[in-house]
Coordinates of N, CA and C in Angstrom, one line a residue:
F1 N -30.2 60.7 -147.3 CA -30.3 59.2 -147.1 C -29.1 58.8 -146.3
F2 N -27.9 59.3 -146.7 CA -26.7 58.9 -146.0 C -26.7 59.3 -144.5
F3 N -27.3 60.5 -144.3 CA -27.4 61.0 -142.9 C -28.4 60.2 -142.1
Q4 N -29.4 59.7 -142.7 CA -30.4 58.8 -142.0 C -29.7 57.5 -141.6
I5 N -29.0 56.9 -142.4 CA -28.3 55.6 -142.1 C -27.3 55.9 -141.0
L6 N -26.6 57.0 -141.0 CA -25.6 57.3 -140.0 C -26.3 57.5 -138.7
R7 N -27.5 58.2 -138.7 CA -28.2 58.4 -137.5 C -28.7 57.1 -136.9
Q8 N -29.2 56.2 -137.7 CA -29.6 54.9 -137.2 C -28.5 54.1 -136.5
K9 N -27.3 54.2 -137.2 CA -26.1 53.5 -136.6 C -25.8 54.1 -135.2
V10 N -25.8 55.4 -135.2 CA -25.4 56.1 -133.9 C -26.5 55.7 -132.8
T11 N -27.8 55.6 -133.2 CA -28.8 55.2 -132.2 C -28.6 53.8 -131.7
M12 N -28.3 52.9 -132.7 CA -28.1 51.5 -132.3 C -26.9 51.3 -131.4
K13 N -25.8 52.0 -131.7 CA -24.6 52.0 -130.8 C -24.9 52.5 -129.4
S14 N -25.7 53.6 -129.4 CA -26.1 54.2 -128.1 C -26.9 53.2 -127.3
A15 N -27.8 52.4 -127.9 CA -28.6 51.4 -127.2 C -27.8 50.3 -126.7
V16 N -26.8 49.9 -127.5 CA -25.9 48.8 -127.1 C -25.1 49.3 -125.9
F17 N -24.6 50.5 -126.0 CA -23.8 51.0 -124.9 C -24.6 51.1 -123.6
V18 N -25.8 51.6 -123.7 CA -26.6 51.7 -122.5 C -26.9 50.3 -121.9
T19 N -27.1 49.3 -122.8 CA -27.4 47.9 -122.3 C -26.1 47.4 -121.6
L20 N -25.0 47.6 -122.2 CA -23.7 47.1 -121.5 C -23.5 47.8 -120.2
L21 N -23.8 49.1 -120.2 CA -23.6 49.9 -119.0 C -24.5 49.3 -117.8
A22 N -25.7 49.0 -118.2 CA -26.7 48.5 -117.2 C -26.2 47.1 -116.7
S23 N -25.7 46.3 -117.6 CA -25.2 45.0 -117.2 C -24.0 45.1 -116.3
A24 N -23.1 46.1 -116.6 CA -21.9 46.3 -115.7 C -22.4 46.8 -114.3
A25 N -23.4 47.6 -114.3 CA -23.9 48.1 -113.1 C -24.5 47.0 -112.2
A26 N -25.0 46.0 -112.9 CA -25.6 44.9 -112.1 C -24.6 44.1 -111.4
L27 N -23.3 44.2 -111.9 CA -22.2 43.4 -111.3 C -21.4 44.2 -110.3
T28 N -21.8 45.4 -109.9 CA -21.1 46.1 -108.9 C -21.4 45.6 -107.6
P29 N -20.5 45.8 -106.6 CA -20.7 45.3 -105.2 C -22.0 45.7 -104.6
A30 N -22.5 46.9 -104.9 CA -23.7 47.4 -104.3 C -24.9 46.5 -104.8
A31 N -24.8 46.3 -106.1 CA -25.9 45.5 -106.8 C -25.9 44.0 -106.3
K32 N -24.7 43.5 -106.1 CA -24.6 42.1 -105.6 C -25.1 42.1 -104.2
K33 N -24.8 43.1 -103.4 CA -25.3 43.1 -102.0 C -26.8 43.2 -101.9
A34 N -27.4 44.0 -102.8 CA -28.8 44.1 -102.9 C -29.5 42.8 -103.3
A35 N -28.8 42.1 -104.3 CA -29.4 40.8 -104.7 C -29.3 39.8 -103.6
L36 N -28.2 39.8 -102.9 CA -28.1 38.8 -101.8 C -29.1 39.1 -100.7
A37 N -29.3 40.4 -100.4 CA -30.3 40.8 -99.4 C -31.7 40.4 -99.8
K38 N -32.0 40.5 -101.1 CA -33.3 40.1 -101.6 C -33.5 38.6 -101.4
K39 N -32.4 37.9 -101.8 CA -32.5 36.4 -101.7 C -32.6 35.9 -100.3
A40 N -31.9 36.6 -99.4 CA -32.0 36.2 -98.0 C -33.4 36.5 -97.4
A41 N -34.0 37.6 -97.9 CA -35.3 38.0 -97.4 C -36.3 37.0 -97.8
A42 N -36.1 36.4 -99.1 CA -37.1 35.4 -99.6 C -36.9 34.1 -98.9
A43 N -35.7 33.8 -98.4 CA -35.4 32.5 -97.8 C -36.1 32.4 -96.5
P44 N -36.6 31.2 -96.1 CA -37.2 31.0 -94.8 C -36.1 31.2 -93.7
S45 N -36.5 31.9 -92.6 CA -35.6 32.1 -91.5 C -35.8 31.0 -90.4
P46 N -34.6 30.6 -89.8 CA -34.7 29.7 -88.7 C -35.7 30.1 -87.6
T47 N -35.8 31.4 -87.5 CA -36.7 31.9 -86.4 C -38.1 31.5 -86.7
I48 N -38.5 31.4 -88.0 CA -39.8 31.0 -88.4 C -40.1 29.6 -87.8
A49 N -39.1 28.7 -88.1 CA -39.3 27.3 -87.6 C -39.3 27.2 -86.1
L50 N -38.5 28.1 -85.4 CA -38.4 28.1 -84.0 C -39.8 28.5 -83.4
S51 N -40.3 29.5 -84.0 CA -41.6 30.0 -83.5 C -42.7 29.1 -83.8
A52 N -42.6 28.3 -84.9 CA -43.7 27.4 -85.4 C -43.7 26.2 -84.6
F53 N -42.6 25.7 -84.1 CA -42.5 24.4 -83.4 C -42.1 24.5 -82.0
A54 N -41.9 25.7 -81.4 CA -41.4 25.8 -80.1 C -42.3 25.2 -79.0
E55 N -43.6 25.1 -79.3 CA -44.6 24.6 -78.4 C -45.0 23.2 -78.7
E56 N -44.3 22.5 -79.6 CA -44.6 21.1 -79.9 C -44.2 20.2 -78.8
V57 N -44.8 19.1 -78.7 CA -44.4 18.1 -77.7 C -42.9 17.6 -78.0
G58 N -42.1 17.6 -77.0 CA -40.7 17.2 -77.2 C -39.8 18.4 -77.2
A59 N -40.3 19.6 -77.3 CA -39.5 20.8 -77.2 C -39.4 21.2 -75.8
Q60 N -38.5 20.5 -75.1 CA -38.5 20.7 -73.6 C -37.1 21.2 -73.1
R61 N -37.1 21.6 -71.9 CA -35.8 22.1 -71.3 C -34.9 20.9 -71.2
P62 N -33.6 21.1 -71.3 CA -32.9 22.4 -71.4 C -32.7 22.9 -72.8
L63 N -32.9 22.0 -73.8 CA -32.6 22.3 -75.2 C -33.7 23.1 -75.9
G64 N -35.0 22.9 -75.5 CA -36.1 23.5 -76.2 C -36.3 22.8 -77.5
F65 N -36.7 23.6 -78.5 CA -36.8 23.1 -79.9 C -35.4 22.9 -80.5
F66 N -35.0 21.7 -80.7 CA -33.6 21.4 -81.1 C -33.5 20.8 -82.5
D67 N -33.0 21.6 -83.5 CA -33.0 21.1 -84.9 C -31.6 21.6 -85.4
P68 N -30.5 21.0 -85.0 CA -29.2 21.5 -85.4 C -28.9 21.4 -86.9
L69 N -29.6 20.4 -87.6 CA -29.4 20.2 -89.0 C -30.3 21.1 -89.8
G70 N -31.2 21.8 -89.2 CA -32.1 22.6 -90.0 C -33.1 21.9 -90.8
L71 N -33.5 20.7 -90.4 CA -34.4 19.8 -91.2 C -35.8 20.5 -91.4
V72 N -36.2 21.3 -90.5 CA -37.5 21.9 -90.6 C -37.4 23.4 -90.5
A73 N -36.2 23.9 -91.0 CA -36.0 25.4 -90.9 C -36.9 26.2 -91.7
D74 N -37.6 25.5 -92.7 CA -38.6 26.3 -93.5 C -39.9 26.4 -92.9
G75 N -40.1 25.7 -91.7 CA -41.4 25.8 -91.0 C -42.5 25.0 -91.6
D76 N -42.1 24.0 -92.4 CA -43.1 23.1 -93.1 C -43.7 22.2 -92.1
Q77 N -45.0 22.3 -91.8 CA -45.7 21.5 -90.8 C -45.8 20.1 -91.3
E78 N -46.0 19.9 -92.6 CA -46.2 18.5 -93.1 C -44.9 17.7 -92.9
K79 N -43.7 18.4 -93.2 CA -42.4 17.7 -93.0 C -42.2 17.4 -91.6
F80 N -42.5 18.4 -90.7 CA -42.3 18.2 -89.3 C -43.1 17.0 -88.8
D81 N -44.4 16.9 -89.2 CA -45.2 15.7 -88.8 C -44.7 14.4 -89.3
R82 N -44.1 14.4 -90.5 CA -43.5 13.2 -91.0 C -42.3 12.7 -90.2
L83 N -41.5 13.7 -89.9 CA -40.3 13.4 -89.1 C -40.7 13.0 -87.6
R84 N -41.7 13.6 -87.1 CA -42.2 13.2 -85.8 C -42.8 11.8 -85.8
F85 N -43.5 11.5 -86.9 CA -44.1 10.1 -87.0 C -43.0 9.1 -87.0
V86 N -41.9 9.3 -87.8 CA -40.8 8.4 -87.8 C -40.1 8.3 -86.5
E87 N -39.9 9.5 -85.8 CA -39.3 9.5 -84.5 C -40.1 8.6 -83.5
I88 N -41.4 8.8 -83.5 CA -42.2 8.0 -82.5 C -42.2 6.5 -82.8
K89 N -42.3 6.2 -84.1 CA -42.2 4.8 -84.5 C -40.9 4.1 -84.1
H90 N -39.8 4.8 -84.4 CA -38.5 4.2 -84.1 C -38.3 4.1 -82.6
G91 N -38.9 5.1 -81.8 CA -38.8 5.1 -80.4 C -39.6 3.9 -79.8
R92 N -40.7 3.6 -80.3 CA -41.5 2.5 -79.9 C -40.9 1.2 -80.2
I93 N -40.3 1.0 -81.4 CA -39.6 -0.2 -81.7 C -38.4 -0.4 -80.8
C94 N -37.7 0.6 -80.5 CA -36.5 0.5 -79.7 C -36.8 0.2 -78.2
M95 N -38.0 0.8 -77.7 CA -38.4 0.4 -76.4 C -38.7 -1.1 -76.3
L96 N -39.4 -1.6 -77.3 CA -39.6 -3.1 -77.3 C -38.3 -3.8 -77.4
G97 N -37.4 -3.3 -78.2 CA -36.1 -4.0 -78.5 C -35.3 -4.0 -77.2
V98 N -35.2 -2.9 -76.5 CA -34.4 -2.9 -75.2 C -35.0 -3.9 -74.2
V99 N -36.3 -3.9 -74.1 CA -37.0 -4.8 -73.1 C -36.7 -6.2 -73.5
G100 N -36.9 -6.5 -74.8 CA -36.6 -7.9 -75.3 C -35.2 -8.3 -75.1
Y101 N -34.3 -7.4 -75.3 CA -32.8 -7.8 -75.1 C -32.6 -8.1 -73.7
L102 N -33.1 -7.3 -72.8 CA -32.8 -7.5 -71.4 C -33.5 -8.8 -70.8
V103 N -34.7 -9.0 -71.4 CA -35.4 -10.2 -70.9 C -34.7 -11.5 -71.3
N104 N -34.2 -11.5 -72.6 CA -33.4 -12.7 -73.0 C -32.1 -12.8 -72.3
K105 N -31.5 -11.6 -72.0 CA -30.2 -11.6 -71.3 C -30.4 -12.2 -69.9
A106 N -31.6 -12.0 -69.4 CA -31.8 -12.5 -68.0 C -32.2 -14.0 -68.0
G107 N -32.2 -14.6 -69.2 CA -32.5 -16.0 -69.3 C -34.0 -16.4 -69.4
I108 N -34.8 -15.4 -69.8 CA -36.2 -15.6 -69.9 C -36.6 -15.8 -71.4
Y109 N -37.2 -16.9 -71.7 CA -37.6 -17.2 -73.1 C -39.0 -17.8 -73.2
L110 N -39.6 -17.8 -74.3 CA -40.8 -18.4 -74.6 C -40.6 -19.9 -74.4
P111 N -41.6 -20.6 -73.9 CA -41.5 -22.1 -73.8 C -41.6 -22.8 -75.1
G112 N -41.1 -24.0 -75.2 CA -41.2 -24.8 -76.4 C -40.2 -24.5 -77.5
D113 N -40.5 -25.0 -78.7 CA -39.5 -25.0 -79.8 C -39.9 -23.9 -80.7
I114 N -38.8 -23.3 -81.4 CA -39.0 -22.3 -82.4 C -39.1 -22.9 -83.8
S115 N -38.7 -24.1 -84.0 CA -38.7 -24.8 -85.3 C -39.0 -26.3 -85.1
M116 N -39.3 -26.9 -86.2 CA -39.7 -28.3 -86.2 C -38.5 -29.2 -86.0
D117 N -37.3 -28.7 -86.1 CA -36.1 -29.5 -85.9 C -35.7 -29.7 -84.4
G118 N -36.5 -29.1 -83.5 CA -36.3 -29.3 -82.1 C -35.5 -28.1 -81.5
T119 N -35.2 -27.1 -82.3 CA -34.5 -25.9 -81.7 C -35.5 -25.2 -80.8
K120 N -35.1 -25.0 -79.5 CA -35.9 -24.3 -78.5 C -35.6 -22.8 -78.6
F121 N -36.6 -22.0 -78.1 CA -36.3 -20.6 -77.9 C -35.2 -20.3 -77.0
S122 N -35.0 -21.1 -76.0 CA -33.9 -20.9 -75.0 C -32.6 -21.3 -75.6
D123 N -32.5 -21.9 -76.8 CA -31.3 -22.2 -77.4 C -30.7 -21.1 -78.2
L124 N -31.5 -20.0 -78.4 CA -31.1 -18.9 -79.3 C -30.0 -18.0 -78.6
G125 N -30.0 -17.9 -77.3 CA -29.1 -16.9 -76.7 C -29.7 -15.6 -76.7
S126 N -28.9 -14.5 -76.9 CA -29.4 -13.1 -76.9 C -28.6 -12.3 -77.8
G127 N -29.1 -11.1 -78.1 CA -28.4 -10.1 -78.9 C -28.1 -10.6 -80.3
W128 N -27.0 -10.3 -80.8 CA -26.6 -10.6 -82.2 C -26.7 -12.1 -82.4
D129 N -26.2 -12.9 -81.4 CA -26.2 -14.3 -81.6 C -27.6 -14.9 -81.8
A130 N -28.6 -14.4 -81.0 CA -29.9 -14.8 -81.2 C -30.5 -14.5 -82.6
S131 N -30.2 -13.3 -83.1 CA -30.7 -12.9 -84.4 C -30.2 -13.8 -85.5
T132 N -29.0 -14.3 -85.4 CA -28.4 -15.1 -86.4 C -28.7 -16.6 -86.2
A133 N -29.2 -17.0 -85.0 CA -29.5 -18.4 -84.7 C -30.9 -18.7 -85.0
V134 N -31.8 -17.7 -85.3 CA -33.2 -18.0 -85.6 C -33.2 -18.7 -87.0
P135 N -33.9 -19.9 -87.0 CA -34.0 -20.6 -88.3 C -34.6 -19.7 -89.4
V136 N -34.4 -19.9 -90.7 CA -34.8 -19.1 -91.8 C -36.4 -19.0 -91.7
A137 N -37.0 -20.1 -91.5 CA -38.5 -20.1 -91.5 C -39.0 -19.2 -90.4
G138 N -38.4 -19.3 -89.3 CA -38.8 -18.4 -88.1 C -38.6 -16.9 -88.5
A139 N -37.4 -16.6 -89.1 CA -37.1 -15.2 -89.4 C -38.1 -14.7 -90.4
L140 N -38.5 -15.6 -91.4 CA -39.5 -15.1 -92.4 C -40.9 -14.9 -91.7
Q141 N -41.2 -15.7 -90.7 CA -42.5 -15.4 -90.0 C -42.4 -14.1 -89.3
V142 N -41.3 -13.8 -88.6 CA -41.1 -12.5 -87.9 C -41.2 -11.4 -88.9
L143 N -40.6 -11.5 -90.1 CA -40.6 -10.5 -91.1 C -42.0 -10.3 -91.6
A144 N -42.8 -11.4 -91.8 CA -44.1 -11.3 -92.3 C -45.0 -10.6 -91.3
F145 N -44.9 -10.9 -90.0 CA -45.7 -10.3 -89.0 C -45.4 -8.8 -88.9
A146 N -44.1 -8.5 -88.9 CA -43.7 -7.1 -88.8 C -44.3 -6.3 -90.0
G147 N -44.3 -6.9 -91.2 CA -44.8 -6.3 -92.4 C -46.3 -6.1 -92.3
F148 N -47.0 -7.1 -91.7 CA -48.5 -7.0 -91.5 C -48.8 -5.8 -90.6
L149 N -48.1 -5.7 -89.5 CA -48.3 -4.6 -88.5 C -48.0 -3.2 -89.2
E150 N -46.9 -3.2 -90.0 CA -46.5 -1.9 -90.7 C -47.6 -1.5 -91.7
L151 N -48.1 -2.4 -92.4 CA -49.0 -2.1 -93.5 C -50.5 -2.0 -93.1
A152 N -50.9 -2.7 -92.1 CA -52.3 -2.8 -91.8 C -52.7 -2.3 -90.4
V153 N -51.8 -2.2 -89.5 CA -52.2 -2.0 -88.1 C -51.6 -0.6 -87.5
M154 N -50.2 -0.6 -87.6 CA -49.5 0.6 -87.0 C -49.6 1.8 -87.8
K155 N -50.8 2.3 -88.1 CA -51.0 3.5 -88.8 C -52.4 4.0 -88.6
D156 N -52.7 5.2 -89.0 CA -54.0 5.8 -88.8 C -54.9 5.2 -89.9
V157 N -55.6 4.2 -89.6 CA -56.4 3.5 -90.7 C -57.8 4.2 -90.8
T158 N -58.4 4.6 -89.7 CA -59.8 5.1 -89.7 C -59.8 6.6 -89.8
G159 N -58.7 7.3 -89.7 CA -58.7 8.8 -89.8 C -59.2 9.4 -88.5
E160 N -59.2 8.7 -87.4 CA -59.6 9.2 -86.1 C -58.5 9.7 -85.2
N161 N -57.3 9.7 -85.7 CA -56.1 10.0 -84.8 C -56.2 11.5 -84.3
E162 N -55.9 11.7 -83.0 CA -55.8 13.0 -82.4 C -54.5 13.7 -82.7
F163 N -53.5 12.9 -82.9 CA -52.1 13.5 -83.1 C -51.3 12.5 -83.9
V164 N -50.1 12.9 -84.4 CA -49.2 12.1 -85.1 C -48.8 10.9 -84.2
G165 N -48.9 9.7 -84.7 CA -48.6 8.6 -83.9 C -49.7 7.9 -83.1
D166 N -50.9 8.5 -83.2 CA -52.1 7.9 -82.6 C -52.6 6.8 -83.5
F167 N -52.4 5.5 -83.1 CA -52.8 4.4 -83.9 C -54.0 3.6 -83.3
R168 N -54.8 4.3 -82.4 CA -55.8 3.5 -81.7 C -56.9 3.1 -82.7
N169 N -57.2 3.8 -83.7 CA -58.1 3.5 -84.8 C -59.5 3.1 -84.2
G170 N -59.9 3.8 -83.1 CA -61.2 3.5 -82.5 C -61.4 2.2 -81.8
A171 N -60.3 1.4 -81.7 CA -60.4 0.1 -81.1 C -59.8 0.0 -79.7
I172 N -58.7 0.7 -79.5 CA -58.0 0.7 -78.2 C -58.0 2.0 -77.5
D173 N -58.3 2.1 -76.2 CA -58.3 3.4 -75.6 C -57.5 3.4 -74.3
F174 N -57.6 2.4 -73.4 CA -56.9 2.3 -72.1 C -57.2 3.6 -71.3
G175 N -58.4 4.2 -71.4 CA -58.7 5.3 -70.6 C -58.2 6.7 -71.2
W176 N -57.6 6.7 -72.4 CA -57.1 7.9 -72.9 C -58.1 9.1 -73.0
D177 N -59.3 8.8 -73.4 CA -60.3 9.8 -73.6 C -60.7 10.4 -72.2
S178 N -60.4 9.7 -71.1 CA -60.8 10.3 -69.8 C -59.8 11.3 -69.3
F179 N -58.6 11.4 -69.9 CA -57.6 12.3 -69.4 C -57.9 13.7 -69.9
D180 N -57.5 14.7 -69.1 CA -57.6 16.1 -69.5 C -56.4 16.4 -70.5
E181 N -56.4 17.6 -71.1 CA -55.4 17.9 -72.1 C -54.0 18.0 -71.5
E182 N -53.9 18.5 -70.3 CA -52.6 18.6 -69.7 C -52.0 17.2 -69.5
T183 N -52.8 16.3 -69.0 CA -52.3 14.9 -68.8 C -52.0 14.2 -70.1
K184 N -52.7 14.4 -71.1 CA -52.4 13.9 -72.4 C -51.1 14.4 -72.9
M185 N -50.9 15.7 -72.8 CA -49.6 16.2 -73.3 C -48.4 15.7 -72.5
A186 N -48.6 15.5 -71.2 CA -47.5 15.0 -70.3 C -47.2 13.5 -70.7
K187 N -48.2 12.7 -71.0 CA -48.0 11.3 -71.3 C -47.4 11.2 -72.7
R188 N -47.7 12.1 -73.6 CA -47.1 12.1 -75.0 C -45.6 12.5 -74.9
A189 N -45.4 13.4 -74.0 CA -44.0 13.8 -73.8 C -43.1 12.7 -73.2
I190 N -43.7 12.0 -72.2 CA -43.0 10.9 -71.6 C -42.7 9.8 -72.6
E191 N -43.7 9.5 -73.4 CA -43.4 8.5 -74.4 C -42.3 8.9 -75.4
L192 N -42.4 10.1 -75.8 CA -41.4 10.6 -76.8 C -40.0 10.6 -76.2
N193 N -39.8 11.0 -74.9 CA -38.5 11.0 -74.3 C -38.0 9.6 -74.0
Q194 N -39.0 8.7 -73.6 CA -38.6 7.3 -73.4 C -38.1 6.7 -74.7
G195 N -38.8 7.0 -75.8 CA -38.4 6.5 -77.1 C -37.0 7.0 -77.5
R196 N -36.8 8.3 -77.2 CA -35.4 8.8 -77.6 C -34.4 8.1 -76.8
A197 N -34.6 7.9 -75.5 CA -33.6 7.2 -74.7 C -33.4 5.8 -75.1
A198 N -34.5 5.1 -75.5 CA -34.5 3.8 -76.0 C -33.7 3.6 -77.3
Q199 N -33.8 4.6 -78.1 CA -33.0 4.6 -79.4 C -31.5 4.6 -79.1
M200 N -31.1 5.5 -78.2 CA -29.7 5.5 -77.8 C -29.3 4.3 -77.0
G201 N -30.2 3.7 -76.2 CA -29.9 2.5 -75.4 C -29.8 1.3 -76.3
M202 N -30.7 1.2 -77.3 CA -30.6 0.1 -78.3 C -29.3 0.1 -79.1
L203 N -28.9 1.3 -79.5 CA -27.7 1.5 -80.2 C -26.5 1.1 -79.4
G204 N -26.5 1.5 -78.1 CA -25.4 1.1 -77.2 C -25.3 -0.4 -76.9
L205 N -26.5 -1.0 -76.8 CA -26.5 -2.5 -76.5 C -26.0 -3.2 -77.7
M206 N -26.4 -2.8 -78.9 CA -25.9 -3.4 -80.2 C -24.4 -3.3 -80.3
V207 N -23.9 -2.1 -80.1 CA -22.4 -1.9 -80.2 C -21.6 -2.7 -79.2
H208 N -22.0 -2.7 -77.9 CA -21.3 -3.4 -76.9 C -21.5 -4.9 -77.0
D209 N -22.7 -5.3 -77.5 CA -22.9 -6.8 -77.7 C -21.9 -7.3 -78.8
K210 N -21.7 -6.5 -79.8 CA -20.8 -6.8 -80.9 C -19.4 -6.8 -80.4
L211 N -19.0 -5.9 -79.5 CA -17.7 -5.8 -79.0 C -17.4 -6.9 -78.0
G212 N -18.5 -7.5 -77.4 CA -18.3 -8.6 -76.5 C -18.2 -8.2 -75.0
N213 N -18.5 -7.0 -74.7 CA -18.3 -6.5 -73.3 C -19.6 -6.0 -72.7
V214 N -20.8 -6.5 -73.3 CA -22.0 -6.0 -72.8 C -22.3 -6.5 -71.4
D215 N -21.8 -7.7 -71.0 CA -22.0 -8.2 -69.7 C -21.4 -7.4 -68.6
S216 N -20.4 -6.7 -68.9 CA -19.7 -5.8 -67.9 C -20.5 -4.5 -67.7
L217 N -21.5 -4.2 -68.6 CA -22.3 -3.0 -68.4 C -23.6 -3.3 -67.7
L218 N -24.0 -4.5 -67.7 CA -25.3 -4.9 -67.1 C -25.2 -5.5 -65.7
P219 N -26.1 -5.2 -64.9 CA -26.0 -5.9 -63.5 C -26.2 -7.4 -63.6
P220 N -25.7 -8.1 -62.8 CA -25.9 -9.6 -62.8 C -27.3 -10.0 -62.6
F221 N -27.8 -10.9 -63.4 CA -29.2 -11.3 -63.3 C -29.3 -12.5 -62.4

């Protein structure tokens, strides 16, 4: 009986020793390197994203597909489409914003009054001054109209969109369906690039308007 207990203790100590030895082996440099290699193999490679989106609209020379922050490094198409949707929408807004800024800067305004107190559109000025001069009731109307467009119009309502950003909803065409695929891709690329330029232009106008030197950057109207 005494020898049986002794044998059991020796067996348990051997098992504990083997377990500790295995744990120590897992912490060796070779094991760490193998674990890191396995983790790296499981992680998505930037090459995957590059190959997945290299042919997308907007991946043009000289930069090609440009994602310095690695936002779509995992190759997630749904995430890419969401970011492209936001990019197109912001580009369209800024294209309208740049045109509106330059039109007002040239002294062109809607006729009549903007409010019942006799404030005319032409009294607003341009840039930041115009945005703060709009009466509260007028600003609320602009906000309500923008909200209506955002929630009910400027999105794929009918499910007929051909691509991300296609908001025709079966109602507006302007001859789009008559274009061949190459022309469609070219026009989409033009819109995307113009939108990117407009975002930078709108930011520049806002900054220099606030600095007070925007007039020195624009040609005399």
